[in-house]
XYZ file of C-alpha atoms in Angstrom:
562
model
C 128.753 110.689 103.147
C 132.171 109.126 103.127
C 130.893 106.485 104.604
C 127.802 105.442 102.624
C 127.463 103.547 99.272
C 123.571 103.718 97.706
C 121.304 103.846 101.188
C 117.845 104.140 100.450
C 116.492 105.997 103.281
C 116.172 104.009 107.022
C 113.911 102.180 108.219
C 114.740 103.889 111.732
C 114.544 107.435 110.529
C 110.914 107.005 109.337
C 110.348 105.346 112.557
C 111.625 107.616 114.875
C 110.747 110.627 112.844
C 107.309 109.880 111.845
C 108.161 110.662 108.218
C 105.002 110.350 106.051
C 105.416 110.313 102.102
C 103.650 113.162 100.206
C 101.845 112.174 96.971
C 102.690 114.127 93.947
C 100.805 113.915 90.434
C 101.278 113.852 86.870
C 102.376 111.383 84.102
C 103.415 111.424 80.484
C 105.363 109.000 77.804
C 107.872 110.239 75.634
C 107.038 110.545 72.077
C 110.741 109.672 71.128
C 110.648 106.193 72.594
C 110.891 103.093 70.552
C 109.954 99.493 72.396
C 106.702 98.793 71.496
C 104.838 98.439 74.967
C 103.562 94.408 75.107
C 100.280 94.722 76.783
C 97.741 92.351 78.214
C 94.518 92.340 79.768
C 94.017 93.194 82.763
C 93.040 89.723 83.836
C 95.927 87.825 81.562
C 99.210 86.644 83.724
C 102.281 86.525 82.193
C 104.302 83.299 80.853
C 106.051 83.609 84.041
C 103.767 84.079 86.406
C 101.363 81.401 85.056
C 103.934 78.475 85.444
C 103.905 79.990 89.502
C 100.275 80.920 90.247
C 98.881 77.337 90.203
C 101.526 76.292 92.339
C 101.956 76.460 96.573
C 105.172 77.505 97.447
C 105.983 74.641 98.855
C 105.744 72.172 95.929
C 109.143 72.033 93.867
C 109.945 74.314 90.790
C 112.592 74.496 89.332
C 116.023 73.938 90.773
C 118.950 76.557 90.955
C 121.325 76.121 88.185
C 124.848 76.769 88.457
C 126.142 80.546 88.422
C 129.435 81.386 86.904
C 132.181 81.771 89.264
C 136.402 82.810 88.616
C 136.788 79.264 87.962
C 133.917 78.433 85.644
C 130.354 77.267 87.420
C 129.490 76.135 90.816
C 129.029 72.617 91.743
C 125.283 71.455 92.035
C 123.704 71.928 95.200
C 122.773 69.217 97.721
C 119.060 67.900 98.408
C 119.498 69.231 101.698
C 119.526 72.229 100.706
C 117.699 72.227 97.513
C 114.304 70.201 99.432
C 114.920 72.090 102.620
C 111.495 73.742 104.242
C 111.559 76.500 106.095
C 109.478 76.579 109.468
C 107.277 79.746 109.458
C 106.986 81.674 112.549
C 105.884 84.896 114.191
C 108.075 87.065 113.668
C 110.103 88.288 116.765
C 111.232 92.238 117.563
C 114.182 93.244 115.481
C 117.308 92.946 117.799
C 120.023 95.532 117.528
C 121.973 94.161 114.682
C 118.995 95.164 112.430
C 117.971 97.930 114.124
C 115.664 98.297 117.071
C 114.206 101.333 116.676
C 111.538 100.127 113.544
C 109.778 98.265 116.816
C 107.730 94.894 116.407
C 106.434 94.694 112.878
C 103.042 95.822 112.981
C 99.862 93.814 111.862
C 100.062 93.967 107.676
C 97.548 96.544 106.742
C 95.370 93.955 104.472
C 95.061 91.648 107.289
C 97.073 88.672 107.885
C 100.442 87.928 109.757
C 104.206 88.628 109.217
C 105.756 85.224 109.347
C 109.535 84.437 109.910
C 112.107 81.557 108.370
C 115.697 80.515 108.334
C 117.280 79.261 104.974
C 120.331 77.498 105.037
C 122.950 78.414 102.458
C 126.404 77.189 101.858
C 129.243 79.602 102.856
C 131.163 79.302 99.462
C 129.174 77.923 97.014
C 132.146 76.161 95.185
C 131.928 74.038 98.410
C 127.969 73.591 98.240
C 128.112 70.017 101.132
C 130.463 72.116 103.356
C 129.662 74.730 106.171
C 125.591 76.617 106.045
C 124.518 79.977 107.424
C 121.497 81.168 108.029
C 119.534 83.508 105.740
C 116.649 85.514 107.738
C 113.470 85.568 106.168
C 110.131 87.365 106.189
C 106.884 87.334 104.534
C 103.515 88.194 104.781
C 101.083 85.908 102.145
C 99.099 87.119 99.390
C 95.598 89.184 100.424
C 92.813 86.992 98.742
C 90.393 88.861 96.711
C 93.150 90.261 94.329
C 93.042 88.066 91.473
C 95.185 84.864 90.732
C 97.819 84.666 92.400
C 101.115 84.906 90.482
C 104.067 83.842 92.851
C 106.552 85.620 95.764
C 107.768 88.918 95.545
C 111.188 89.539 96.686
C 112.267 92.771 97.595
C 116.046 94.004 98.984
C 115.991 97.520 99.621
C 119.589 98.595 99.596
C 122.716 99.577 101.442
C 124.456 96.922 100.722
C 123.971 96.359 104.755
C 120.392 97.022 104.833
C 117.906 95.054 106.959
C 114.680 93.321 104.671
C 113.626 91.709 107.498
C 113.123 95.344 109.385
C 112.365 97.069 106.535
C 109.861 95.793 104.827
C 107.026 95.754 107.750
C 107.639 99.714 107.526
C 106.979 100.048 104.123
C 103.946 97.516 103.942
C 101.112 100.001 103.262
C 103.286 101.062 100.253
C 103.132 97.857 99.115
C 99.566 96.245 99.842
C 98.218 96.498 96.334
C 101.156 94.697 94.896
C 99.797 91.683 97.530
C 96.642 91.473 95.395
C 98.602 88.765 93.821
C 101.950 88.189 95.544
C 103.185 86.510 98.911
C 105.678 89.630 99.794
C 109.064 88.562 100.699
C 112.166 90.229 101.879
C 115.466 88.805 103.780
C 118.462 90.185 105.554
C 121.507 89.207 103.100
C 124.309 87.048 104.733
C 126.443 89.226 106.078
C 123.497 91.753 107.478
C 121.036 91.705 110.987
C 120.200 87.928 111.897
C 122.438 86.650 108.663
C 125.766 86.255 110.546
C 125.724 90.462 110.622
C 128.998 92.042 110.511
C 129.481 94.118 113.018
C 133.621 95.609 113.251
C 133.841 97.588 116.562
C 132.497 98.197 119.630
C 129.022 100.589 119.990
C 131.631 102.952 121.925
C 134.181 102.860 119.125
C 131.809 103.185 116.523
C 130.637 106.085 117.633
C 134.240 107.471 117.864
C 134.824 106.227 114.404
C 131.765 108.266 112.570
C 132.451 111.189 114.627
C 136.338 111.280 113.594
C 138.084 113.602 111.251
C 137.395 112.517 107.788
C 138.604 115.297 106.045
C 142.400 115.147 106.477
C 143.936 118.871 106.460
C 148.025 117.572 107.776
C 150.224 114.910 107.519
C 149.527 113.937 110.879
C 145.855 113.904 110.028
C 146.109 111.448 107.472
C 147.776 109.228 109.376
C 145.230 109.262 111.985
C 142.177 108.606 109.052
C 144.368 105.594 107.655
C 144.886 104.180 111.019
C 141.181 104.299 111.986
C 140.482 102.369 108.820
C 143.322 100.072 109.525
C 141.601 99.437 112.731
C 138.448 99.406 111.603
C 139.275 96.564 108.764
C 141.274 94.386 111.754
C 138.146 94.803 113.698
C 136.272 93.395 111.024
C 138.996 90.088 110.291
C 138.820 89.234 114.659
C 135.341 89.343 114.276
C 134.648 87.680 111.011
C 137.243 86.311 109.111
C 136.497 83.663 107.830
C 133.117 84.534 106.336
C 134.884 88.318 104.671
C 135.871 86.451 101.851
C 131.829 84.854 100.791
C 130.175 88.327 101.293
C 129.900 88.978 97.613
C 127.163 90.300 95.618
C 127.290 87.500 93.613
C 126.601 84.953 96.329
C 123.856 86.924 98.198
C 122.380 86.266 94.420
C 122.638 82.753 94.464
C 121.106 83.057 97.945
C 118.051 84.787 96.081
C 117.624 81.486 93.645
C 117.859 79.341 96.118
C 115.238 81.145 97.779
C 113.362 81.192 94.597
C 113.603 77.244 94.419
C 112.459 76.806 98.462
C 109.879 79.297 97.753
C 108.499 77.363 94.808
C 108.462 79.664 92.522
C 109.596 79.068 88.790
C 110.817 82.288 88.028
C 112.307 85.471 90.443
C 109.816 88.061 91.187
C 112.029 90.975 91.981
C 111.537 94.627 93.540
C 115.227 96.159 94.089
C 115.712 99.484 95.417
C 119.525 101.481 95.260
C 121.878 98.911 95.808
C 118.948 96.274 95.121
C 119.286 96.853 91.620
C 122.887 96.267 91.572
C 122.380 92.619 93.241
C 119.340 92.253 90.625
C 121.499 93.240 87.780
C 123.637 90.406 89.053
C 120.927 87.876 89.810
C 119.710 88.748 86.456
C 123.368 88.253 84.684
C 123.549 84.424 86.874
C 120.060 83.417 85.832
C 118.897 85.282 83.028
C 116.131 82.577 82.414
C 114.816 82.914 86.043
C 113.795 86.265 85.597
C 110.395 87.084 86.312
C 108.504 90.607 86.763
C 111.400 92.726 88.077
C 111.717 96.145 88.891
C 114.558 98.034 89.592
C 113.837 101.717 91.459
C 116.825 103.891 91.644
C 119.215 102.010 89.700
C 122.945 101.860 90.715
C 125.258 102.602 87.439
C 127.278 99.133 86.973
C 129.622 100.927 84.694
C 131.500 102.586 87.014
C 134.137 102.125 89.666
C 134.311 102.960 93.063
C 136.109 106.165 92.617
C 133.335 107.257 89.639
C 130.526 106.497 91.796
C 131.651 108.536 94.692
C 132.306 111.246 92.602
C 129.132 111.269 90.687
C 126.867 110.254 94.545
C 129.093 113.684 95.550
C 127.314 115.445 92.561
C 124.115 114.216 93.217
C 124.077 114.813 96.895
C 125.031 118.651 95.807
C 122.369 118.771 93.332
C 119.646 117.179 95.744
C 121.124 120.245 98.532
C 120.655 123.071 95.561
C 117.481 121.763 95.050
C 116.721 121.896 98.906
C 118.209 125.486 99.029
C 116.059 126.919 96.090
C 112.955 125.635 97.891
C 114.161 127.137 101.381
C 115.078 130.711 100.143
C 111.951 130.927 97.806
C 110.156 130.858 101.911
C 111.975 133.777 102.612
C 112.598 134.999 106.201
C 111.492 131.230 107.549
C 114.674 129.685 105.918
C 117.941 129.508 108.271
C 120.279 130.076 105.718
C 120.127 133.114 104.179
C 117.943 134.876 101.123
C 119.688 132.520 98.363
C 120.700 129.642 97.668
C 124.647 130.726 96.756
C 124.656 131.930 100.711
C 122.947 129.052 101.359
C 125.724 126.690 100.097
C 128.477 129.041 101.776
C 126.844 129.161 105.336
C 126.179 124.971 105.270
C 130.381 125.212 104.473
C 130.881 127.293 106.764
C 129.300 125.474 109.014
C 131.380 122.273 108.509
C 134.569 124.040 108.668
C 133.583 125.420 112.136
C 132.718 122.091 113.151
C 135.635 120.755 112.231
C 137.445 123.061 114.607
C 134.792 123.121 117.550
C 132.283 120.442 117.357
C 128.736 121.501 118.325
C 126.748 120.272 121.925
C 123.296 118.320 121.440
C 120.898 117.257 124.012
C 122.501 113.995 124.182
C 125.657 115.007 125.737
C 127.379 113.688 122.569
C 129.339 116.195 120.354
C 128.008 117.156 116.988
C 131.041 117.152 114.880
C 132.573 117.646 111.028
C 131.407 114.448 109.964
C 128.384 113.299 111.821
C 126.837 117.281 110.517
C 127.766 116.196 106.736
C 126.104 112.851 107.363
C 123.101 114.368 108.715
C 122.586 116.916 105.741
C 122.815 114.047 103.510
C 120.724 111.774 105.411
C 117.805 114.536 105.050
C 118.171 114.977 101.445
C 117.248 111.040 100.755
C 113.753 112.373 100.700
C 112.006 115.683 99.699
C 109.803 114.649 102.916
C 112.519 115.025 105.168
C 113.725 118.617 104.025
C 111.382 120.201 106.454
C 113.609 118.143 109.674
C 116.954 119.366 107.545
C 115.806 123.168 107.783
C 114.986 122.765 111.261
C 118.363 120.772 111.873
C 120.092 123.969 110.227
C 118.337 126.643 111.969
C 119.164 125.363 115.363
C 122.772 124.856 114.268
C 123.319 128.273 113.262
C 120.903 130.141 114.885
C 121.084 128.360 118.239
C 124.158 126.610 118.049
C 122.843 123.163 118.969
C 123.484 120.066 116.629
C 120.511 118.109 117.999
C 118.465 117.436 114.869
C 121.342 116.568 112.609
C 123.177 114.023 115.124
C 119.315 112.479 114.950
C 119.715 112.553 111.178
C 123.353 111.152 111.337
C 122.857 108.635 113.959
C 120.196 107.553 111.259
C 122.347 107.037 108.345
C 124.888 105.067 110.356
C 122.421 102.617 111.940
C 122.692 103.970 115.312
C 119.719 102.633 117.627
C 118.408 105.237 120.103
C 119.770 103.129 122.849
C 123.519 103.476 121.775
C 123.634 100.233 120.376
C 124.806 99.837 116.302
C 122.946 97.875 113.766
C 125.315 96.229 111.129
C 124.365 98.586 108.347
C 127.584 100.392 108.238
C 129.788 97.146 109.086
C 128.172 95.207 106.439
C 127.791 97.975 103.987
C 131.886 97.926 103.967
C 132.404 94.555 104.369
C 130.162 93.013 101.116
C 131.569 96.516 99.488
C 135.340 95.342 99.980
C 134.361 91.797 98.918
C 133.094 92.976 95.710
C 135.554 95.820 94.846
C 139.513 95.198 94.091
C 139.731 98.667 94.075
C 142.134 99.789 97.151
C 142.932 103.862 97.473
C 145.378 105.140 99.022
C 146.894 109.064 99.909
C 148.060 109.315 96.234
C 144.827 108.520 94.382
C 142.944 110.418 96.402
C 144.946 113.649 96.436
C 145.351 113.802 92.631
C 141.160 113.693 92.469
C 140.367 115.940 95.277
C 140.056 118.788 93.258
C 137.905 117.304 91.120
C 135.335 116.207 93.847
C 135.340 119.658 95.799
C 134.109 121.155 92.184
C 131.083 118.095 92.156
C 130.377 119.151 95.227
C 132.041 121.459 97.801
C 130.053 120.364 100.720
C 130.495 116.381 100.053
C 133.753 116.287 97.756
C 135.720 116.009 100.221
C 134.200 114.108 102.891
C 133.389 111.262 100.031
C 137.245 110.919 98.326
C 138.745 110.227 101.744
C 135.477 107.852 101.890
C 137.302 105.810 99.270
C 139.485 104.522 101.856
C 137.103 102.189 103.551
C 138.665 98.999 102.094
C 142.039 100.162 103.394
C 144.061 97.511 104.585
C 140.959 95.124 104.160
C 141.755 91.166 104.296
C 139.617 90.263 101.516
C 140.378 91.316 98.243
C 137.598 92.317 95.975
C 135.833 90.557 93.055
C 135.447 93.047 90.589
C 136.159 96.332 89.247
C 132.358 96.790 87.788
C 129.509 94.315 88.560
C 128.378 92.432 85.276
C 124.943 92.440 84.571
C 124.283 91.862 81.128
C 121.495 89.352 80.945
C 121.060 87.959 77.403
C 118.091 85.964 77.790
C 116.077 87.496 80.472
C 112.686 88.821 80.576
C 112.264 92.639 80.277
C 112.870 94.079 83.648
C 111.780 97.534 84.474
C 114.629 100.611 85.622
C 112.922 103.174 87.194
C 115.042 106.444 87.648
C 114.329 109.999 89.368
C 115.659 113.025 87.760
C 117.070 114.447 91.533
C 118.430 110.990 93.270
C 120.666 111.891 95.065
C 122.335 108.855 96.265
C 121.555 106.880 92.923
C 122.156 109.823 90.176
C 120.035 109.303 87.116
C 122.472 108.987 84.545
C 122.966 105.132 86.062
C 119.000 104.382 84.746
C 120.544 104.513 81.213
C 124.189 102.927 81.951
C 122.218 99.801 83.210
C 119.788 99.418 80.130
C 123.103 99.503 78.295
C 124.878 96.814 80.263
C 121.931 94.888 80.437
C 121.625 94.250 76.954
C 119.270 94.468 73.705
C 115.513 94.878 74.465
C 116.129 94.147 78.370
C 115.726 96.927 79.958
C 112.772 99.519 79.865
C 113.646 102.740 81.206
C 111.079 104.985 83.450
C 111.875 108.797 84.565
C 110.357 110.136 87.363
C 111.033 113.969 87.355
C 111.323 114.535 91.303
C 113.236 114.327 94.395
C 114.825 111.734 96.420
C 116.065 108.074 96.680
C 113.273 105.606 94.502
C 110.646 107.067 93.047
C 107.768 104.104 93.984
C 107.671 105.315 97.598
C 107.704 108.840 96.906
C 103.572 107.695 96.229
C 103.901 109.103 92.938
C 100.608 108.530 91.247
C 101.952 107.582 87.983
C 104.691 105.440 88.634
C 102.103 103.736 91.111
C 100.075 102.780 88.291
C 103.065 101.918 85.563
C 104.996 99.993 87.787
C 101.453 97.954 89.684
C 100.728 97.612 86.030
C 103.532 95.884 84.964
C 103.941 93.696 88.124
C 100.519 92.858 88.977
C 99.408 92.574 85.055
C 101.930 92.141 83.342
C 101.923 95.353 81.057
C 105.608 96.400 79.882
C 105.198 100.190 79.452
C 106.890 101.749 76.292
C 110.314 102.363 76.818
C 110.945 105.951 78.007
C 107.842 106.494 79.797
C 107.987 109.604 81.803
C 106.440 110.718 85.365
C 106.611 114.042 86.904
């Protein structure tokens, strides 16, 4: 929890786990709503996609335009990077800094290959002729016999830190209507897997690091937690210095158009999930007139700060647990924690506490401690499908006294591979995090709010204010204080939010169609559980959302699925 920022759930866990998505029913629109939905036929294309669909994507659209920077707006970009063509591949096995255990992408479900590219971007785009990395790219091309085809669509799926390049093979069956009409694309951010990953300590002292004390109770304590962090954020300078101060949100966007522009696509075709929508709110405030179809499933809230979203994630991750504990107890003698969910909540804390005395033994010889059980709970609670491996995680905690199940579920959440090694997620997730935020907490801040988080939640509280000092002592200093996204200008982009996110709380749906601006964005509820609400295989956001980006259709504003 402290450690996290808006993680959809991992690619890894669903591997390792074999966690299948359940499909729940029922859809509604509010009567109260006011946008007038814009509907087409079923056949029509949009402005958009029309000026793409005729086009392969390797003949030129149009080019990137400047973004706005502290200075004013970035130089024009070279030819060499503006005609460049990437050189599709097979794709090879995802190495540890993405995270080996997805495995080899397997064949796309429709047929077809995944195919793998390099695009070179500049390091600071104020420099645009200077030093390139390398952006990792994957895609698998439109199915044919799903209409005209309309353009790329780009998905990121979160973090920040996550890995589009591993993550998107996993998720392809969710997605194989959708390429009816699109080539689908994702990409590992710079900063993240094969794009220059961060990656701060050693696999050994990682796993030191997530197991430490995170919930300070002495002076002496403290000290230890800052020093860690202090550590941690040297770690990260030896390692990667010099590219710390270009991991912003705002340049992984200008990444995305220039990835439009290679691509050859006119305008962005967008699919961002948790964090996702934060970059796309960005993309979207850069290049408001690039915006294509674009859909934004549980949607970050840009209005607050670091300290607001921590606390509200803290609420949300104790609402998702209630929610979890309700179901449990209504089983009866089959749930480990007791008859209701008020024991519920006071066995999982007193669970903690012990563990934060005596850590637990797993079947891996490694120690299930404090932090790594807190992790694991919230890891779980990501996904109503995964509350069946959180009650058996709990019963063998406190029935059998073995932490096996949630280490699995923590290990997941922090990107740990099954063979010890570390994926970047965590490294990269604080590193473009401490780019973007001048926020810096110290003992102070963090005291004078703890009661406050303990009452959001008294099982993350804690755990998440101390998590606010993750930029401690970091070399970079941050961009920002809130993201801007408004987007005069753009085309309507869709904000899909689910009443019991836990990671993403649902009040941030609304904040976003705010800072967006006037008759931009067009809100969707889903009233369920977990992180996004397109892979929990809802039926009716399914069909709203496949509406909207394979036809075009804008639903009416306040459209509601449950």
């Amino acid at each position: 929890m402290g450690h996290s920022r808006t993680l959809r759930p991992g690619a890894a866990l669903i591997a390792a786990l074999i966690v299948t998505a359940a499909v729940t029913s029922g859809c509604g629109s509010d009567a109260d709503s006011t946008r007038k939905s814009e509907a087409r036929p079923s056949g029509e294309s949009s402005s958009a996609a029309s000026e793409s669909a005729s086009r392969s994507p390797s003949e030129p659209s149009t080019s990137p335009s400047p973004g706005n920077t502290a200075s004013g707006r970035t130089p024009a970009l070279p030819d060499s990077l503006t005609r460049q063509q990437p050189h599709w591949s097979p794709c090879p096995a995802p190495n540890a800094a993405q995270g080996t255990d997805v495995g080899s992408p397997s064949p796309p479900p429709g047929g077809g290959r995944w195919e793998c590219a390099t695009l070179r971007v500049p390091v600071d785009y104020s420099k645009p002729k200077g030093k390139t990395l390398g952006i990792e790219m994957i895609r698998v091309r439109e199915r044919k016999g799903g209409g005209k085809r309309i353009g790329s669509l780009l998905f990121n799926f979160g973090g920040p830190g996550g890995s589009g390049v591993a993550t998107l093979p996993s998720f392809a069956q969710d997605y194989e209507k959708l390429r009816g009409r699109y080539d689908l694309v994702s990409f590992d951010p710079r900063g993240v897997g094969r794009s220059e990953g961060v990656s701060c300590l050693s696999n050994r002292k990682l796993d030191a690091y997530f197991a430490a004390d995170w919930t300070p109770d002495t002076d002496a304590e403290e000290r230890r937690l800052f020093a860690r962090q202090k550590t941690f954020s040297k770690g990260c300078e030896k390692r990667a210095g010099a590219l710390l101060p270009h991991l912003t949100t705002e340049n992984t966007a200008r990444d995305m158009d220039l990835m439009r522009h290679v691509l050859g696509d006119r305008k962005l075709h967008y699919f961002g999930i948790s964090y996702g929508t934060e970059l796309g709110g960005v993309y979207a405030h850069l290049y408001p007139r690039h915006v294509g179809r674009a859909v934004f499933d549980a949607v970050v809230d840009p209005s607050a700060t670091p300290e607001q979203s921590s606390l509200r994630q803290s609420g949300g991750f104790q609402l998702a647990l209630d929610n979890f504990l309700k179901h449990c107890t209504a089983r009866g003698e089959d749930c480990p924690v007791g008859e209701d969910p008020a024991e519920g909540k006071e066995r999982i804390t007193d669970l903690l506490a012990g563990l934060d005395a005596e850590p637990m033994p797993t079947d891996s010889g490694r120690k299930l401690t404090e932090a790594l059980a807190e992790g694991g709970i919230a890891q779980a609670l990501y996904a109503k499908e995964t509350w069946d491996l959180l009650t058996q995680g709990l019963e063998e905690a406190l029935v059998d006294s073995d932490g096996s199940t949630l280490l699995l579920l923590a290990d997941a959440l922090n990107g740990r591979n099954q063979d010890g090694t570390y994926s970047t997620l965590q490294s990269s997730l604080t590193a473009i995090s401490c780019a973007d935020n001048k926020e810096r907490y110290g003992t102070r801040q963090i005291k004078g709010r703890l009661t406050d988080f303990a009452e959001a939640s008294p099982v993350f509280g804690p755990m998440s204010a101390w998590g606010l000092t993750s930029c401690h002592d970091w070399p970079v200093r941050g961009r920002w204080t809130t993201p801007p996204v408004r987007a005069t200008g753009s085309k309507p982009i869709l904000l899909v939010g689910t009443t019991g996110d836990p990671a993403t709380p649902y009040g941030g749906t609304r904040a976003m169609k705010e800072k967006l601006g006037d008759q931009v964005g067009v809100e969707v509820t889903y009233r369920g559980e977990g992180h996004g609400a397109y892979d929990s295989r809802n039926p009716c956001v399914r069909k709203v959302v496949d509406s909207y980006l394979l036809r075009g259709r804008i639903p009416k504003d306040g459209t509601s699925c449950g």
